[in-house]
Amino acid sequence: MEIFLDTGNIEEIQKAAEIGILDGVTTNPTLVAKEGISFEALIKKIARIVTKHNPRAIVNAEVISTDAKGMLKEASKLSKLHKNVVIKIPLIPEGIKAVAHLSKRKIRTNVTLCFSANQALLAAKAGATYISPFVGRLDDVGSRGLELVEEIRAIYDNYNYKTKLLVASIRSPDHVLKSALIGADVCTMPYKIFEKMFNHPLTDKGLEKFLDDWKAYQKKKR
Ligand code: G3P
């Protein structure tokens, strides 16, 4: 499963990219607005950082227009920022229309704000590269976000759709684990969840013991 960071924060992206296992970054207007630099400059900077460590890593840049014509205009500008930019488009009829056009032109897209399996079916039919179901936001309103991931996996497998299942709005390491068990293609997560995936108290305890034992052994040798 691919791991993306869901952030526009350069420091976080730098730290994660340096580890060498980052496959991409997703941004959205809310995340970009937090960073205080121009959208285009931020996307270019992120692309530079992630591709330095992984030449195939992608950066998602979201359109603001709500009509297909406007989205296509934005997509053509954004895709010129870097060859690894993927255009993020909202799941509305005009968005699906834009995705269908972009897919014919081989421009990669990520259809965002997906809250139902029928929406995911429409995105796949339009040739979306990625579909982004928002699990955390569904959990927040009392639905089961991960059930949506299961439904999309089943539909895409039934018809052999190539659209990649990218789980978004992740709130816990358990969301990542369950997504991997379901067979999601990608999980995009805040940096704090990425960090938490490394943690286990027995790893810390075990390492401490190994190092203590090594020190004692070195002392004995002298
Ligand atoms: O980037 C889209 C998605 O991951 C947003 O997550 O936490 O704002 O629901 P969240």
Short mmCIF file of C-alpha atoms and ligand atoms in Angstrom, two decimals:
data_model
loop_
_atom_site.label_atom_id
_atom_site.label_comp_id
_atom_site.label_asym_id
_atom_site.label_seq_id
_atom_site.Cartn_x
_atom_site.Cartn_y
_atom_site.Cartn_z
CA MET A 1 0.00 0.00 0.00
CA GLU A 2 1.25 3.46 -0.84
CA ILE A 3 1.63 6.04 1.91
CA PHE A 4 0.88 9.71 1.29
CA LEU A 5 1.03 12.60 3.73
CA ASP A 6 -2.06 14.79 3.92
CA THR A 7 -0.45 18.15 4.62
CA GLY A 8 0.97 21.28 3.06
CA ASN A 9 3.57 21.67 5.78
CA ILE A 10 7.09 21.63 4.31
CA GLU A 11 8.81 20.65 7.55
CA GLU A 12 6.56 17.59 7.96
CA ILE A 13 6.94 16.60 4.31
CA GLN A 14 10.73 16.97 4.53
CA LYS A 15 10.93 14.77 7.66
CA ALA A 16 8.74 12.03 6.17
CA ALA A 17 10.41 12.14 2.73
CA GLU A 18 13.87 11.73 4.28
CA ILE A 19 12.82 8.37 5.72
CA GLY A 20 12.55 7.19 2.11
CA ILE A 21 9.15 5.49 2.06
CA LEU A 22 6.85 8.37 1.11
CA ASP A 23 4.84 7.85 -2.09
CA GLY A 24 3.12 11.20 -2.31
CA VAL A 25 1.41 14.19 -0.72
CA THR A 26 -2.21 15.33 -0.82
CA THR A 27 -3.16 18.94 -0.23
CA ASN A 28 -6.51 20.69 -0.20
CA PRO A 29 -7.47 24.39 -0.03
CA THR A 30 -7.77 24.23 3.79
CA LEU A 31 -4.27 22.77 4.18
CA VAL A 32 -2.72 25.19 1.66
CA ALA A 33 -4.33 28.22 3.37
CA LYS A 34 -2.49 27.32 6.61
CA GLU A 35 0.95 27.65 5.01
CA GLY A 36 1.09 31.34 4.06
CA ILE A 37 2.91 30.95 0.73
CA SER A 38 1.52 31.02 -2.80
CA PHE A 39 -0.29 27.85 -3.89
CA GLU A 40 1.88 27.36 -7.00
CA ALA A 41 5.12 27.93 -5.06
CA LEU A 42 4.02 25.45 -2.39
CA ILE A 43 3.14 22.72 -4.90
CA LYS A 44 6.49 23.16 -6.69
CA LYS A 45 8.38 23.04 -3.40
CA ILE A 46 6.57 19.88 -2.27
CA ALA A 47 7.24 18.23 -5.65
CA ARG A 48 10.95 19.05 -5.39
CA ILE A 49 11.24 17.57 -1.90
CA VAL A 50 9.30 14.35 -2.47
CA THR A 51 10.82 13.53 -5.87
CA LYS A 52 14.34 14.00 -4.50
CA HIS A 53 13.78 10.91 -2.36
CA ASN A 54 11.35 9.07 -4.65
CA PRO A 55 11.22 10.15 -8.32
CA ARG A 56 7.73 8.65 -8.72
CA ALA A 57 6.19 10.39 -5.68
CA ILE A 58 3.19 12.51 -6.57
CA VAL A 59 1.73 15.81 -5.34
CA ASN A 60 -2.00 16.48 -5.36
CA ALA A 61 -3.17 20.00 -6.15
CA GLU A 62 -6.88 20.79 -5.85
CA VAL A 63 -8.92 22.97 -8.20
CA ILE A 64 -11.17 25.72 -6.84
CA SER A 65 -13.58 26.10 -9.80
CA THR A 66 -16.98 24.43 -9.63
CA ASP A 67 -17.58 24.28 -13.41
CA ALA A 68 -15.83 21.87 -15.77
CA LYS A 69 -14.46 24.62 -18.00
CA GLY A 70 -12.83 26.40 -15.06
CA MET A 71 -11.50 23.13 -13.65
CA LEU A 72 -9.89 22.23 -16.99
CA LYS A 73 -8.24 25.64 -17.18
CA GLU A 74 -6.85 25.25 -13.66
CA ALA A 75 -5.80 21.65 -14.35
CA SER A 76 -3.80 22.67 -17.36
CA LYS A 77 -1.92 25.34 -15.33
CA LEU A 78 -1.37 23.05 -12.33
CA SER A 79 -0.12 20.13 -14.38
CA LYS A 80 2.61 22.36 -15.80
CA LEU A 81 4.04 23.00 -12.31
CA HIS A 82 5.64 19.54 -12.18
CA LYS A 83 5.19 16.28 -14.10
CA ASN A 84 4.19 14.47 -10.89
CA VAL A 85 1.26 16.77 -10.10
CA VAL A 86 -2.12 15.01 -9.85
CA ILE A 87 -5.23 17.19 -10.20
CA LYS A 88 -7.68 16.91 -7.33
CA ILE A 89 -11.28 17.45 -8.39
CA PRO A 90 -14.47 17.44 -6.28
CA LEU A 91 -17.10 14.74 -6.81
CA ILE A 92 -19.83 16.81 -8.44
CA PRO A 93 -21.26 16.35 -11.98
CA GLU A 94 -19.06 19.13 -13.39
CA GLY A 95 -16.07 17.53 -11.68
CA ILE A 96 -16.78 14.15 -13.24
CA LYS A 97 -17.14 15.87 -16.63
CA ALA A 98 -13.69 17.45 -16.16
CA VAL A 99 -12.19 14.11 -15.06
CA ALA A 100 -13.52 12.41 -18.21
CA HIS A 101 -11.83 15.09 -20.34
CA LEU A 102 -8.56 14.96 -18.42
CA SER A 103 -8.44 11.17 -18.51
CA LYS A 104 -8.64 11.28 -22.34
CA ARG A 105 -5.68 13.68 -22.28
CA LYS A 106 -3.79 11.29 -19.92
CA ILE A 107 -3.75 13.89 -17.11
CA ARG A 108 -3.91 12.15 -13.74
CA THR A 109 -6.79 13.00 -11.40
CA ASN A 110 -7.84 12.37 -7.81
CA VAL A 111 -11.59 12.64 -7.25
CA THR A 112 -12.10 14.01 -3.76
CA LEU A 113 -14.97 14.44 -1.28
CA CYS A 114 -16.29 10.92 -1.94
CA PHE A 115 -18.86 9.79 0.63
CA SER A 116 -20.70 6.98 -1.20
CA ALA A 117 -19.87 3.91 -3.28
CA ASN A 118 -22.09 5.14 -6.13
CA GLN A 119 -20.00 8.31 -6.30
CA ALA A 120 -16.87 6.14 -6.49
CA LEU A 121 -18.43 4.14 -9.35
CA LEU A 122 -19.03 7.36 -11.32
CA ALA A 123 -15.43 8.50 -10.77
CA ALA A 124 -14.08 5.16 -12.02
CA LYS A 125 -16.31 5.30 -15.11
CA ALA A 126 -14.86 8.74 -15.89
CA GLY A 127 -11.35 7.25 -15.72
CA ALA A 128 -10.19 8.88 -12.47
CA THR A 129 -6.69 7.83 -11.45
CA TYR A 130 -7.59 7.95 -7.73
CA ILE A 131 -10.80 8.05 -5.69
CA SER A 132 -10.67 9.58 -2.20
CA PRO A 133 -13.30 8.33 0.26
CA PHE A 134 -13.23 10.43 3.47
CA VAL A 135 -13.44 7.88 6.30
CA GLY A 136 -12.94 10.20 9.30
CA ARG A 137 -15.64 12.65 8.24
CA LEU A 138 -18.10 9.75 7.79
CA ASP A 139 -17.22 8.40 11.26
CA ASP A 140 -17.77 11.93 12.62
CA VAL A 141 -21.42 11.88 11.50
CA GLY A 142 -22.07 8.39 12.88
CA SER A 143 -21.52 6.43 9.63
CA ARG A 144 -18.85 3.77 9.18
CA GLY A 145 -16.16 5.20 6.96
CA LEU A 146 -14.32 1.91 6.53
CA GLU A 147 -17.48 0.20 5.25
CA LEU A 148 -17.37 2.62 2.33
CA VAL A 149 -13.77 1.56 1.64
CA GLU A 150 -14.91 -2.11 1.59
CA GLU A 151 -17.77 -1.33 -0.80
CA ILE A 152 -15.54 0.58 -3.21
CA ARG A 153 -12.93 -2.21 -3.17
CA ALA A 154 -15.65 -4.77 -4.02
CA ILE A 155 -17.08 -2.67 -6.88
CA TYR A 156 -13.70 -1.86 -8.39
CA ASP A 157 -12.69 -5.53 -8.20
CA ASN A 158 -16.03 -6.70 -9.68
CA TYR A 159 -15.47 -4.65 -12.82
CA ASN A 160 -11.69 -4.48 -12.82
CA TYR A 161 -11.64 -0.67 -12.63
CA LYS A 162 -8.09 0.64 -12.56
CA THR A 163 -8.94 3.69 -10.39
CA LYS A 164 -6.80 3.54 -7.26
CA LEU A 165 -8.57 3.49 -3.91
CA LEU A 166 -6.98 6.27 -1.83
CA VAL A 167 -8.30 6.41 1.73
CA ALA A 168 -8.44 9.99 3.03
CA SER A 169 -9.57 11.81 6.18
CA ILE A 170 -7.60 9.34 8.29
CA ARG A 171 -7.77 9.91 12.03
CA SER A 172 -5.89 6.97 13.55
CA PRO A 173 -3.29 4.26 12.84
CA ASP A 174 -6.21 1.82 13.03
CA HIS A 175 -7.79 3.50 9.97
CA VAL A 176 -4.51 2.78 8.14
CA LEU A 177 -4.37 -0.84 9.34
CA LYS A 178 -7.99 -1.58 8.40
CA SER A 179 -7.54 0.10 5.00
CA ALA A 180 -4.52 -2.10 4.31
CA LEU A 181 -6.48 -5.22 5.32
CA ILE A 182 -9.33 -4.23 2.98
CA GLY A 183 -6.83 -3.79 0.16
CA ALA A 184 -6.79 -0.01 -0.32
CA ASP A 185 -4.13 1.14 -2.77
CA VAL A 186 -3.14 4.28 -0.87
CA CYS A 187 -3.68 5.90 2.54
CA THR A 188 -3.13 9.62 2.96
CA MET A 189 -2.64 10.71 6.54
CA PRO A 190 -1.64 13.65 8.73
CA TYR A 191 2.01 13.61 9.81
CA LYS A 192 1.07 12.75 13.42
CA ILE A 193 -0.57 9.50 12.27
CA PHE A 194 2.47 8.62 10.13
CA GLU A 195 4.65 9.12 13.23
CA LYS A 196 2.33 6.98 15.36
CA MET A 197 2.61 4.07 12.90
CA PHE A 198 6.23 3.61 14.00
CA ASN A 199 5.45 3.39 17.70
CA HIS A 200 5.27 0.35 19.90
CA PRO A 201 6.26 0.37 23.59
CA LEU A 202 7.89 -3.07 23.27
CA THR A 203 10.15 -1.74 20.49
CA ASP A 204 11.38 1.06 22.79
CA LYS A 205 11.74 -1.28 25.76
CA GLY A 206 13.50 -3.93 23.65
CA LEU A 207 15.94 -1.43 22.15
CA GLU A 208 16.78 0.00 25.57
CA LYS A 209 17.57 -3.51 26.85
CA PHE A 210 19.72 -4.37 23.81
CA LEU A 211 21.75 -1.18 24.24
CA ASP A 212 22.15 -1.67 28.00
CA ASP A 213 23.30 -5.26 27.49
CA TRP A 214 25.74 -4.12 24.78
CA LYS A 215 27.21 -1.47 27.09
CA ALA A 216 27.68 -4.04 29.89
CA TYR A 217 29.35 -6.45 27.45
CA GLN A 218 31.75 -3.72 26.23
CA LYS A 219 32.67 -2.87 29.85
CA LYS A 220 33.33 -6.54 30.64
CA LYS A 221 35.65 -6.87 27.61
CA ARG A 222 37.90 -4.04 28.86
O1 G3P B 1 -7.29 15.93 2.12
C1 G3P B 1 -8.56 15.43 2.27
C2 G3P B 1 -8.86 14.76 3.59
O2 G3P B 1 -7.86 13.85 3.92
C3 G3P B 1 -9.28 15.68 4.68
O3 G3P B 1 -9.21 15.12 5.95
O4 G3P B 1 -9.15 15.35 8.42
O5 G3P B 1 -9.98 17.27 7.02
O6 G3P B 1 -11.33 15.21 7.27
P1 G3P B 1 -9.97 15.78 7.23
#
